[in-house]
Amino acid sequence: MKQLQEKILTDGKVLSESVLKVDSFLNHQIDPSLMHEIGDEFAARFGNEAITKILTIESSGIAPAVMLGLNLGVPVVFARKRKSLTLVDQLYTASVHSFTKNETNEISVSKDFIKSDDVVLIIDDFLANGQAALGLVDIVEQADAALAGIGIVIEKGFQTGGSMIRNRGIRVESLAIISSMANGKVEFHQEVPSV
Amino acid sequence: MKQLQEKILTDGKVLSESVLKVDSFLNHQIDPSLMHEIGDEFAARFGNEAITKILTIESSGIAPAVMLGLNLGVPVVFARKRKSLTLVDQLYTASVHSFTKNETNEISVSKDFIKSDDVVLIIDDFLANGQAALGLVDIVEQADAALAGIGIVIEKGFQTGGSMIRNRGIRVESLAIISSMANGKVEFHQEVPSV
């Protein structure tokens, strides 16, 4: 997605060969217009999948997921990273380790909101080692729902998550795939036209 | 806002005289179409305020804030409840106690994203005792930015936050104000037409 790649190049900050900070439009400050475009792009890629529910994880997945949900006319569910006192039973849970934050979170989704007749599309902001995405896949499987695929805003193509998940036969669509951040310079995989 | 009141009556769950669960459309599952309407309603109420930035707090404030940001064409910043390793300095911080979760969080916003020439509108999902809203006001004041007001999706009018904040001369617009949840029944304040 050309507009997203340009935004990453102009506003992203490469902190190391593996850490990209996009706090100015995705992870802390949010560019609603870009999120709207991202939602439309996900809809174009997954719109023929009869999706009934979008599943994401708090907090940075919510904005792109809600814009996609508006486009497709389906609800969004965000997995919580901690249990809330008003939501203590009837949960699907999975453990997700964040290498960035060096911590393991229990993520949870109420059984009320993912059912076995749902066709679920997972949306997340980043795909690196794939732990968050796999935790969400785990929850979809626990619910015995169908998984339409995974839509990612920014994939770190030089990390193993993307290939690991695709090797499981899961469709992954990433709107920007970074091939390298060596020497402080972001380089993208060439855009492969969708079939 | 009539559509929101109806949604609360049909889909909200009164867990006690003070706890309303709206996990099916706002706090866990999100209704994107309703969020879009909510964004439009906030825009109608605050659209003449020359707002340059919307400030909310993760996670449930993000969806309505981003829809409002899309309408007004301005960025959204969400305060974080914990510091991230990629964002350790240059922060405005405030302490916020949650009575629901019985915990105090440090909330933080990067100094990069709220500046002294900003006109900030605060958006949040709930207003009860007002602690979260006051934490966000504190951050706007630390930034020496102008505060246009506070937009709330659901206000618990029987708790003290709303009057405490309005008594400070801050404009608060709540799209649904609950006057009572006694006997498991939600009752609303009569809608007062905006001047």
mmCIF file of C-alpha atoms in Angstrom:
data_model
loop_
_atom_site.group_PDB
_atom_site.id
_atom_site.type_symbol
_atom_site.label_atom_id
_atom_site.label_comp_id
_atom_site.label_asym_id
_atom_site.label_seq_id
_atom_site.Cartn_x
_atom_site.Cartn_y
_atom_site.Cartn_z
ATOM 1 C CA MET A 1 0.000 0.000 0.000
ATOM 2 C CA LYS A 2 1.875 2.952 -1.382
ATOM 3 C CA GLN A 3 0.380 5.622 0.886
ATOM 4 C CA LEU A 4 1.328 3.610 3.982
ATOM 5 C CA GLN A 5 4.873 2.966 2.736
ATOM 6 C CA GLU A 6 5.336 6.689 2.150
ATOM 7 C CA LYS A 7 4.049 7.483 5.634
ATOM 8 C CA ILE A 8 6.495 4.980 7.137
ATOM 9 C CA LEU A 9 9.368 6.541 5.199
ATOM 10 C CA THR A 10 8.495 10.121 6.141
ATOM 11 C CA ASP A 11 7.225 9.687 9.713
ATOM 12 C CA GLY A 12 8.586 6.357 10.981
ATOM 13 C CA LYS A 13 11.691 6.317 13.158
ATOM 14 C CA VAL A 14 14.151 3.444 12.921
ATOM 15 C CA LEU A 15 15.479 2.949 16.451
ATOM 16 C CA SER A 16 17.538 -0.146 15.627
ATOM 17 C CA GLU A 17 17.753 -2.823 12.954
ATOM 18 C CA SER A 18 14.603 -4.391 14.383
ATOM 19 C CA VAL A 19 12.669 -1.560 16.087
ATOM 20 C CA LEU A 20 10.506 0.827 14.063
ATOM 21 C CA LYS A 21 8.644 3.548 15.922
ATOM 22 C CA VAL A 22 5.443 4.692 14.236
ATOM 23 C CA ASP A 23 4.059 6.554 17.227
ATOM 24 C CA SER A 24 3.160 9.563 15.109
ATOM 25 C CA PHE A 25 0.403 7.864 13.103
ATOM 26 C CA LEU A 26 -0.362 4.375 14.444
ATOM 27 C CA ASN A 27 0.835 3.450 17.932
ATOM 28 C CA HIS A 28 0.278 6.570 20.029
ATOM 29 C CA GLN A 29 -0.911 9.362 17.793
ATOM 30 C CA ILE A 30 -3.328 8.017 15.175
ATOM 31 C CA ASP A 31 -3.943 9.406 11.694
ATOM 32 C CA PRO A 32 -7.682 8.728 11.241
ATOM 33 C CA SER A 33 -7.637 9.403 7.509
ATOM 34 C CA LEU A 34 -4.820 6.905 6.971
ATOM 35 C CA MET A 35 -6.677 4.394 9.145
ATOM 36 C CA HIS A 36 -9.708 4.876 6.925
ATOM 37 C CA GLU A 37 -7.607 4.144 3.825
ATOM 38 C CA ILE A 38 -6.140 1.104 5.561
ATOM 39 C CA GLY A 39 -9.623 -0.143 6.384
ATOM 40 C CA ASP A 40 -10.620 0.235 2.748
ATOM 41 C CA GLU A 41 -7.515 -1.645 1.593
ATOM 42 C CA PHE A 42 -8.194 -4.552 3.960
ATOM 43 C CA ALA A 43 -11.789 -4.575 2.734
ATOM 44 C CA ALA A 44 -10.597 -4.772 -0.881
ATOM 45 C CA ARG A 45 -8.349 -7.715 -0.045
ATOM 46 C CA PHE A 46 -10.706 -9.674 2.208
ATOM 47 C CA GLY A 47 -14.107 -8.368 1.140
ATOM 48 C CA ASN A 48 -15.099 -11.583 -0.667
ATOM 49 C CA GLU A 49 -14.601 -13.763 2.420
ATOM 50 C CA ALA A 50 -18.072 -13.373 4.001
ATOM 51 C CA ILE A 51 -16.493 -12.100 7.196
ATOM 52 C CA THR A 52 -18.839 -11.812 10.167
ATOM 53 C CA LYS A 53 -16.405 -10.559 12.810
ATOM 54 C CA ILE A 54 -13.097 -8.741 13.088
ATOM 55 C CA LEU A 55 -10.794 -9.723 15.946
ATOM 56 C CA THR A 56 -7.927 -7.510 17.067
ATOM 57 C CA ILE A 57 -5.980 -6.792 20.233
ATOM 58 C CA GLU A 58 -5.770 -3.644 22.321
ATOM 59 C CA SER A 59 -4.657 -0.962 21.781
ATOM 60 C CA SER A 60 -3.058 -0.224 18.420
ATOM 61 C CA GLY A 61 -5.115 -2.735 16.452
ATOM 62 C CA ILE A 62 -8.376 -1.019 17.330
ATOM 63 C CA ALA A 63 -8.244 1.971 14.953
ATOM 64 C CA PRO A 64 -7.574 0.053 11.711
ATOM 65 C CA ALA A 65 -9.960 -2.732 12.789
ATOM 66 C CA VAL A 66 -12.822 -0.319 13.476
ATOM 67 C CA MET A 67 -12.359 1.410 10.118
ATOM 68 C CA LEU A 68 -12.477 -1.981 8.397
ATOM 69 C CA GLY A 69 -15.525 -2.927 10.449
ATOM 70 C CA LEU A 70 -17.257 0.250 9.333
ATOM 71 C CA ASN A 71 -16.483 -0.593 5.697
ATOM 72 C CA LEU A 72 -17.654 -4.217 5.949
ATOM 73 C CA GLY A 73 -20.543 -3.553 8.313
ATOM 74 C CA VAL A 74 -19.424 -6.114 10.899
ATOM 75 C CA PRO A 75 -18.546 -5.863 14.605
ATOM 76 C CA VAL A 76 -15.008 -5.621 15.929
ATOM 77 C CA VAL A 77 -13.858 -7.483 19.038
ATOM 78 C CA PHE A 78 -10.639 -6.512 20.735
ATOM 79 C CA ALA A 79 -8.807 -9.019 22.898
ATOM 80 C CA ARG A 80 -7.909 -7.621 26.286
ATOM 81 C CA LYS A 81 -4.436 -7.948 27.723
ATOM 82 C CA ARG A 82 -5.675 -8.240 31.276
ATOM 83 C CA LYS A 83 -8.862 -9.452 32.795
ATOM 84 C CA SER A 84 -11.297 -6.812 33.893
ATOM 85 C CA LEU A 85 -13.257 -7.194 37.100
ATOM 86 C CA THR A 86 -16.523 -6.926 35.212
ATOM 87 C CA LEU A 87 -15.576 -9.776 32.895
ATOM 88 C CA VAL A 88 -14.224 -12.705 34.859
ATOM 89 C CA ASP A 89 -15.719 -15.876 33.448
ATOM 90 C CA GLN A 90 -16.702 -17.220 30.065
ATOM 91 C CA LEU A 91 -13.414 -16.234 28.473
ATOM 92 C CA TYR A 92 -11.194 -17.640 25.786
ATOM 93 C CA THR A 93 -7.608 -16.989 26.837
ATOM 94 C CA ALA A 94 -4.144 -17.342 25.304
ATOM 95 C CA SER A 95 -0.640 -16.370 26.393
ATOM 96 C CA VAL A 96 1.250 -13.870 24.259
ATOM 97 C CA HIS A 97 4.867 -12.953 24.788
ATOM 98 C CA SER A 98 5.961 -9.494 23.662
ATOM 99 C CA PHE A 99 9.670 -9.349 22.880
ATOM 100 C CA THR A 100 9.472 -5.554 22.566
ATOM 101 C CA LYS A 101 8.109 -5.140 26.048
ATOM 102 C CA ASN A 102 9.758 -8.307 27.412
ATOM 103 C CA GLU A 103 6.624 -9.524 29.122
ATOM 104 C CA THR A 104 3.980 -12.192 28.724
ATOM 105 C CA ASN A 105 0.352 -11.173 28.737
ATOM 106 C CA GLU A 106 -2.697 -13.277 29.103
ATOM 107 C CA ILE A 107 -5.062 -12.128 26.376
ATOM 108 C CA SER A 108 -8.746 -12.852 26.620
ATOM 109 C CA VAL A 109 -11.938 -12.644 24.611
ATOM 110 C CA SER A 110 -15.433 -13.185 25.940
ATOM 111 C CA LYS A 111 -17.118 -16.322 24.638
ATOM 112 C CA ASP A 112 -20.148 -14.122 23.999
ATOM 113 C CA PHE A 113 -18.517 -12.471 21.006
ATOM 114 C CA ILE A 114 -16.856 -15.217 18.954
ATOM 115 C CA LYS A 115 -19.153 -18.090 18.037
ATOM 116 C CA SER A 116 -18.669 -21.271 16.028
ATOM 117 C CA ASP A 117 -20.651 -19.859 13.101
ATOM 118 C CA ASP A 118 -18.436 -16.772 12.838
ATOM 119 C CA VAL A 119 -16.014 -16.134 9.988
ATOM 120 C CA VAL A 120 -13.267 -14.166 11.682
ATOM 121 C CA LEU A 121 -10.672 -11.839 10.193
ATOM 122 C CA ILE A 122 -7.777 -11.015 12.515
ATOM 123 C CA ILE A 123 -6.317 -7.501 12.276
ATOM 124 C CA ASP A 124 -3.187 -6.230 13.994
ATOM 125 C CA ASP A 125 -0.824 -3.302 13.662
ATOM 126 C CA PHE A 126 2.478 -5.209 13.529
ATOM 127 C CA LEU A 127 3.613 -8.707 12.630
ATOM 128 C CA ALA A 128 7.150 -9.542 13.753
ATOM 129 C CA ASN A 129 7.658 -12.816 15.603
ATOM 130 C CA GLY A 130 3.963 -13.620 15.275
ATOM 131 C CA GLN A 131 3.165 -14.226 18.919
ATOM 132 C CA ALA A 132 0.184 -11.876 19.114
ATOM 133 C CA ALA A 133 -1.285 -13.178 15.854
ATOM 134 C CA LEU A 134 -0.882 -16.782 16.983
ATOM 135 C CA GLY A 135 -2.594 -15.978 20.272
ATOM 136 C CA LEU A 136 -5.550 -14.578 18.345
ATOM 137 C CA VAL A 137 -5.581 -17.614 16.009
ATOM 138 C CA ASP A 138 -5.618 -19.806 19.111
ATOM 139 C CA ILE A 139 -8.717 -17.984 20.354
ATOM 140 C CA VAL A 140 -10.492 -18.367 16.989
ATOM 141 C CA GLU A 141 -9.722 -22.091 17.106
ATOM 142 C CA GLN A 142 -10.967 -22.400 20.684
ATOM 143 C CA ALA A 143 -14.225 -20.835 19.505
ATOM 144 C CA ASP A 144 -14.382 -23.355 16.649
ATOM 145 C CA ALA A 145 -14.952 -20.414 14.303
ATOM 146 C CA ALA A 146 -13.674 -20.128 10.726
ATOM 147 C CA LEU A 147 -10.558 -18.040 10.155
ATOM 148 C CA ALA A 148 -10.641 -15.934 6.977
ATOM 149 C CA GLY A 149 -7.084 -14.757 7.430
ATOM 150 C CA ILE A 150 -4.912 -12.148 9.064
ATOM 151 C CA GLY A 151 -4.575 -8.522 7.983
ATOM 152 C CA ILE A 152 -1.454 -6.720 9.176
ATOM 153 C CA VAL A 153 -0.631 -3.045 8.807
ATOM 154 C CA ILE A 154 3.178 -3.401 8.985
ATOM 155 C CA GLU A 155 5.025 -6.708 8.725
ATOM 156 C CA LYS A 156 8.674 -7.040 9.608
ATOM 157 C CA GLY A 157 9.490 -9.425 6.782
ATOM 158 C CA PHE A 158 12.953 -10.069 8.171
ATOM 159 C CA GLN A 159 11.468 -11.692 11.271
ATOM 160 C CA THR A 160 9.955 -15.147 11.335
ATOM 161 C CA GLY A 161 6.307 -14.567 12.213
ATOM 162 C CA GLY A 162 4.978 -14.096 8.694
ATOM 163 C CA SER A 163 6.509 -17.239 7.213
ATOM 164 C CA MET A 164 5.635 -19.289 10.293
ATOM 165 C CA ILE A 165 1.969 -18.343 10.014
ATOM 166 C CA ARG A 166 1.771 -18.658 6.218
ATOM 167 C CA ASN A 167 3.367 -22.115 6.532
ATOM 168 C CA ARG A 168 0.353 -23.104 8.600
ATOM 169 C CA GLY A 169 -1.802 -22.381 5.558
ATOM 170 C CA ILE A 170 -3.216 -19.157 6.958
ATOM 171 C CA ARG A 171 -3.685 -16.281 4.538
ATOM 172 C CA VAL A 172 -1.745 -13.227 5.696
ATOM 173 C CA GLU A 173 -2.125 -9.866 3.959
ATOM 174 C CA SER A 174 0.317 -7.188 5.095
ATOM 175 C CA LEU A 175 -0.124 -3.673 3.753
ATOM 176 C CA ALA A 176 3.584 -2.888 4.101
ATOM 177 C CA ILE A 177 6.282 -5.543 4.378
ATOM 178 C CA ILE A 178 9.661 -4.276 5.529
ATOM 179 C CA SER A 179 12.569 -6.317 4.204
ATOM 180 C CA SER A 180 15.325 -4.474 6.060
ATOM 181 C CA MET A 181 16.011 -1.623 8.455
ATOM 182 C CA ALA A 182 19.806 -1.892 8.213
ATOM 183 C CA ASN A 183 21.721 1.386 8.511
ATOM 184 C CA GLY A 184 18.615 3.207 9.659
ATOM 185 C CA LYS A 185 16.970 2.841 6.259
ATOM 186 C CA VAL A 186 13.576 1.194 5.758
ATOM 187 C CA GLU A 187 13.333 -1.004 2.669
ATOM 188 C CA PHE A 188 10.154 -2.721 1.535
ATOM 189 C CA HIS A 189 9.442 -5.980 -0.194
ATOM 190 C CA GLN A 190 8.169 -5.316 -3.680
ATOM 191 C CA GLU A 191 4.405 -5.201 -3.690
ATOM 192 C CA VAL A 192 3.022 -8.465 -5.009
ATOM 193 C CA PRO A 193 -0.306 -7.914 -6.758
ATOM 194 C CA SER A 194 -3.159 -9.755 -5.053
ATOM 195 C CA VAL A 195 -4.524 -12.681 -7.022
ATOM 196 C CA MET B 1 -28.341 10.878 21.591
ATOM 197 C CA LYS B 2 -31.371 8.731 21.034
ATOM 198 C CA GLN B 3 -29.686 5.915 19.081
ATOM 199 C CA LEU B 4 -27.109 5.476 21.853
ATOM 200 C CA GLN B 5 -29.738 5.476 24.599
ATOM 201 C CA GLU B 6 -31.664 2.784 22.752
ATOM 202 C CA LYS B 7 -28.521 0.690 22.360
ATOM 203 C CA ILE B 8 -27.827 0.990 26.087
ATOM 204 C CA LEU B 9 -31.387 -0.099 26.897
ATOM 205 C CA THR B 10 -31.340 -3.089 24.541
ATOM 206 C CA ASP B 11 -27.734 -4.289 24.874
ATOM 207 C CA GLY B 12 -26.370 -2.866 28.132
ATOM 208 C CA LYS B 13 -26.317 -5.035 31.237
ATOM 209 C CA VAL B 14 -26.845 -3.514 34.654
ATOM 210 C CA LEU B 15 -24.626 -5.491 37.026
ATOM 211 C CA SER B 16 -25.338 -3.339 40.077
ATOM 212 C CA GLU B 17 -26.652 0.124 40.914
ATOM 213 C CA SER B 18 -23.368 1.584 39.713
ATOM 214 C CA VAL B 19 -21.940 -0.896 37.179
ATOM 215 C CA LEU B 20 -23.168 -0.922 33.578
ATOM 216 C CA LYS B 21 -21.626 -3.419 31.195
ATOM 217 C CA VAL B 22 -21.618 -2.323 27.570
ATOM 218 C CA ASP B 23 -19.155 -4.927 26.358
ATOM 219 C CA SER B 24 -21.318 -5.805 23.376
ATOM 220 C CA PHE B 25 -20.886 -2.482 21.551
ATOM 221 C CA LEU B 26 -18.283 -0.280 23.257
ATOM 222 C CA ASN B 27 -15.884 -1.864 25.749
ATOM 223 C CA HIS B 28 -14.971 -5.229 24.239
ATOM 224 C CA GLN B 29 -16.989 -5.772 21.107
ATOM 225 C CA ILE B 30 -17.327 -2.516 19.179
ATOM 226 C CA ASP B 31 -20.170 -1.474 16.882
ATOM 227 C CA PRO B 32 -18.325 0.526 14.196
ATOM 228 C CA SER B 33 -21.494 2.021 12.737
ATOM 229 C CA LEU B 34 -22.578 3.318 16.152
ATOM 230 C CA MET B 35 -19.063 4.680 16.728
ATOM 231 C CA HIS B 36 -19.363 6.517 13.414
ATOM 232 C CA GLU B 37 -22.653 8.076 14.541
ATOM 233 C CA ILE B 38 -21.093 8.985 17.873
ATOM 234 C CA GLY B 39 -18.181 10.649 16.069
ATOM 235 C CA ASP B 40 -20.624 12.669 13.998
ATOM 236 C CA GLU B 41 -22.550 13.720 17.097
ATOM 237 C CA PHE B 42 -19.383 14.896 18.872
ATOM 238 C CA ALA B 43 -18.429 16.767 15.696
ATOM 239 C CA ALA B 44 -21.818 18.494 15.659
ATOM 240 C CA ARG B 45 -21.400 19.572 19.269
ATOM 241 C CA PHE B 46 -17.742 20.632 19.183
ATOM 242 C CA GLY B 47 -17.196 21.332 15.479
ATOM 243 C CA ASN B 48 -17.026 25.112 15.931
ATOM 244 C CA GLU B 49 -14.164 24.933 18.435
ATOM 245 C CA ALA B 50 -11.214 24.923 15.959
ATOM 246 C CA ILE B 51 -9.967 21.673 17.470
ATOM 247 C CA THR B 52 -6.496 20.592 16.374
ATOM 248 C CA LYS B 53 -6.140 17.398 18.382
ATOM 249 C CA ILE B 54 -8.273 14.762 20.068
ATOM 250 C CA LEU B 55 -6.952 13.195 23.260
ATOM 251 C CA THR B 56 -8.324 9.929 24.619
ATOM 252 C CA ILE B 57 -7.117 7.005 26.717
ATOM 253 C CA GLU B 58 -6.607 3.379 25.769
ATOM 254 C CA SER B 59 -8.494 1.236 25.032
ATOM 255 C CA SER B 60 -12.212 1.974 24.863
ATOM 256 C CA GLY B 61 -11.848 5.655 24.029
ATOM 257 C CA ILE B 62 -9.999 4.939 20.807
ATOM 258 C CA ALA B 63 -12.900 3.884 18.571
ATOM 259 C CA PRO B 64 -15.159 6.916 19.161
ATOM 260 C CA ALA B 65 -12.143 9.255 19.138
ATOM 261 C CA VAL B 66 -10.881 7.964 15.795
ATOM 262 C CA MET B 67 -14.318 8.313 14.195
ATOM 263 C CA LEU B 68 -14.489 11.897 15.446
ATOM 264 C CA GLY B 69 -10.959 12.515 14.189
ATOM 265 C CA LEU B 70 -11.964 11.242 10.767
ATOM 266 C CA ASN B 71 -14.928 13.607 10.736
ATOM 267 C CA LEU B 72 -12.928 16.661 11.878
ATOM 268 C CA GLY B 73 -9.758 15.803 9.961
ATOM 269 C CA VAL B 74 -7.503 16.006 13.014
ATOM 270 C CA PRO B 75 -5.149 13.499 14.684
ATOM 271 C CA VAL B 76 -6.065 11.418 17.721
ATOM 272 C CA VAL B 77 -3.640 10.785 20.567
ATOM 273 C CA PHE B 78 -4.339 8.052 23.072
ATOM 274 C CA ALA B 79 -2.782 8.206 26.521
ATOM 275 C CA ARG B 80 -1.068 4.986 27.478
ATOM 276 C CA LYS B 81 -1.688 3.314 30.799
ATOM 277 C CA ARG B 82 1.868 2.011 31.081
ATOM 278 C CA LYS B 83 5.124 3.163 29.679
ATOM 279 C CA SER B 84 6.413 1.309 26.670
ATOM 280 C CA LEU B 85 10.097 0.530 26.318
ATOM 281 C CA THR B 86 10.234 2.410 23.036
ATOM 282 C CA LEU B 87 8.864 5.554 24.668
ATOM 283 C CA VAL B 88 10.645 6.265 27.914
ATOM 284 C CA ASP B 89 11.396 9.973 28.051
ATOM 285 C CA GLN B 90 9.712 13.169 27.010
ATOM 286 C CA LEU B 91 6.396 12.216 28.561
ATOM 287 C CA TYR B 92 3.575 14.049 30.242
ATOM 288 C CA THR B 93 2.266 11.812 33.012
ATOM 289 C CA ALA B 94 -0.645 11.781 35.434
ATOM 290 C CA SER B 95 -1.975 9.283 37.973
ATOM 291 C CA VAL B 96 -5.464 7.894 37.456
ATOM 292 C CA HIS B 97 -7.274 5.718 39.940
ATOM 293 C CA SER B 98 -9.852 3.298 38.585
ATOM 294 C CA PHE B 99 -12.485 2.401 41.166
ATOM 295 C CA THR B 100 -13.871 -0.284 38.839
ATOM 296 C CA LYS B 101 -10.553 -2.072 38.609
ATOM 297 C CA ASN B 102 -9.329 -0.904 42.020
ATOM 298 C CA GLU B 103 -5.930 0.119 40.749
ATOM 299 C CA THR B 104 -3.976 3.273 40.030
ATOM 300 C CA ASN B 105 -2.379 3.671 36.625
ATOM 301 C CA GLU B 106 0.223 6.098 35.503
ATOM 302 C CA ILE B 107 -1.033 7.469 32.207
ATOM 303 C CA SER B 108 1.363 9.109 29.793
ATOM 304 C CA VAL B 109 1.410 11.087 26.567
ATOM 305 C CA SER B 110 4.482 11.933 24.536
ATOM 306 C CA LYS B 111 5.393 15.606 24.533
ATOM 307 C CA ASP B 112 5.762 15.256 20.765
ATOM 308 C CA PHE B 113 2.021 15.077 20.244
ATOM 309 C CA ILE B 114 0.444 17.779 22.427
ATOM 310 C CA LYS B 115 1.887 21.249 21.923
ATOM 311 C CA SER B 116 1.107 24.638 23.441
ATOM 312 C CA ASP B 117 -0.607 25.798 20.242
ATOM 313 C CA ASP B 118 -2.998 22.831 20.205
ATOM 314 C CA VAL B 119 -6.716 23.104 20.893
ATOM 315 C CA VAL B 120 -7.502 19.751 22.482
ATOM 316 C CA LEU B 121 -10.799 17.932 22.791
ATOM 317 C CA ILE B 122 -10.795 15.070 25.299
ATOM 318 C CA ILE B 123 -12.908 12.021 24.442
ATOM 319 C CA ASP B 124 -13.638 9.072 26.706
ATOM 320 C CA ASP B 125 -16.111 6.215 26.853
ATOM 321 C CA PHE B 126 -17.342 6.676 30.444
ATOM 322 C CA LEU B 127 -17.503 9.475 32.976
ATOM 323 C CA ALA B 128 -18.207 8.343 36.531
ATOM 324 C CA ASN B 129 -15.964 9.682 39.279
ATOM 325 C CA GLY B 130 -14.020 11.707 36.734
ATOM 326 C CA GLN B 131 -10.534 10.437 37.536
ATOM 327 C CA ALA B 132 -9.571 9.511 33.978
ATOM 328 C CA ALA B 133 -10.914 12.773 32.555
ATOM 329 C CA LEU B 134 -9.057 14.797 35.186
ATOM 330 C CA GLY B 135 -5.839 12.950 34.388
ATOM 331 C CA LEU B 136 -6.248 13.894 30.737
ATOM 332 C CA VAL B 137 -7.062 17.515 31.680
ATOM 333 C CA ASP B 138 -3.898 17.526 33.779
ATOM 334 C CA ILE B 139 -1.876 16.468 30.722
ATOM 335 C CA VAL B 140 -3.444 19.177 28.542
ATOM 336 C CA GLU B 141 -2.547 21.722 31.225
ATOM 337 C CA GLN B 142 1.030 20.432 31.480
ATOM 338 C CA ALA B 143 1.317 20.947 27.725
ATOM 339 C CA ASP B 144 -0.020 24.498 28.127
ATOM 340 C CA ALA B 145 -2.501 23.692 25.358
ATOM 341 C CA ALA B 146 -6.062 25.006 25.134
ATOM 342 C CA LEU B 147 -8.854 22.676 26.255
ATOM 343 C CA ALA B 148 -11.978 22.826 24.070
ATOM 344 C CA GLY B 149 -13.918 20.495 26.351
ATOM 345 C CA ILE B 150 -14.643 16.887 27.119
ATOM 346 C CA GLY B 151 -16.858 14.586 25.081
ATOM 347 C CA ILE B 152 -18.172 11.509 26.884
ATOM 348 C CA VAL B 153 -20.104 8.601 25.416
ATOM 349 C CA ILE B 154 -21.860 7.525 28.642
ATOM 350 C CA GLU B 155 -21.971 9.605 31.812
ATOM 351 C CA LYS B 156 -23.099 8.183 35.114
ATOM 352 C CA GLY B 157 -24.937 11.296 36.201
ATOM 353 C CA PHE B 158 -25.484 9.897 39.695
ATOM 354 C CA GLN B 159 -21.742 9.950 40.347
ATOM 355 C CA THR B 160 -19.763 13.073 41.064
ATOM 356 C CA GLY B 161 -17.321 13.338 38.151
ATOM 357 C CA GLY B 162 -19.536 15.321 35.812
ATOM 358 C CA SER B 163 -20.467 18.053 38.274
ATOM 359 C CA MET B 164 -16.919 18.239 39.638
ATOM 360 C CA ILE B 165 -15.508 18.868 36.167
ATOM 361 C CA ARG B 166 -18.277 21.241 35.044
ATOM 362 C CA ASN B 167 -17.747 23.211 38.275
ATOM 363 C CA ARG B 168 -14.183 23.852 37.091
ATOM 364 C CA GLY B 169 -15.667 25.666 34.083
ATOM 365 C CA ILE B 170 -14.885 22.871 31.649
ATOM 366 C CA ARG B 171 -17.477 22.139 28.968
ATOM 367 C CA VAL B 172 -18.615 18.513 29.184
ATOM 368 C CA GLU B 173 -20.864 17.005 26.513
ATOM 369 C CA SER B 174 -22.149 13.519 27.300
ATOM 370 C CA LEU B 175 -24.126 11.675 24.647
ATOM 371 C CA ALA B 176 -26.065 9.664 27.208
ATOM 372 C CA ILE B 177 -26.414 10.661 30.853
ATOM 373 C CA ILE B 178 -27.707 7.954 33.147
ATOM 374 C CA SER B 179 -29.613 9.270 36.130
ATOM 375 C CA SER B 180 -30.221 5.955 37.846
ATOM 376 C CA MET B 181 -29.668 2.209 37.548
ATOM 377 C CA ALA B 182 -31.767 1.310 40.579
ATOM 378 C CA ASN B 183 -33.621 -2.024 40.392
ATOM 379 C CA GLY B 184 -31.652 -3.004 37.296
ATOM 380 C CA LYS B 185 -33.331 -0.329 35.191
ATOM 381 C CA VAL B 186 -31.399 2.333 33.297
ATOM 382 C CA GLU B 187 -32.961 5.781 33.379
ATOM 383 C CA PHE B 188 -31.617 8.767 31.486
ATOM 384 C CA HIS B 189 -31.526 12.467 32.163
ATOM 385 C CA GLN B 190 -33.794 14.249 29.753
ATOM 386 C CA GLU B 191 -31.842 15.426 26.753
ATOM 387 C CA VAL B 192 -31.112 19.122 27.068
ATOM 388 C CA PRO B 193 -30.899 20.749 23.640
ATOM 389 C CA SER B 194 -27.465 22.186 22.906
ATOM 390 C CA VAL B 195 -27.355 25.982 22.802
#
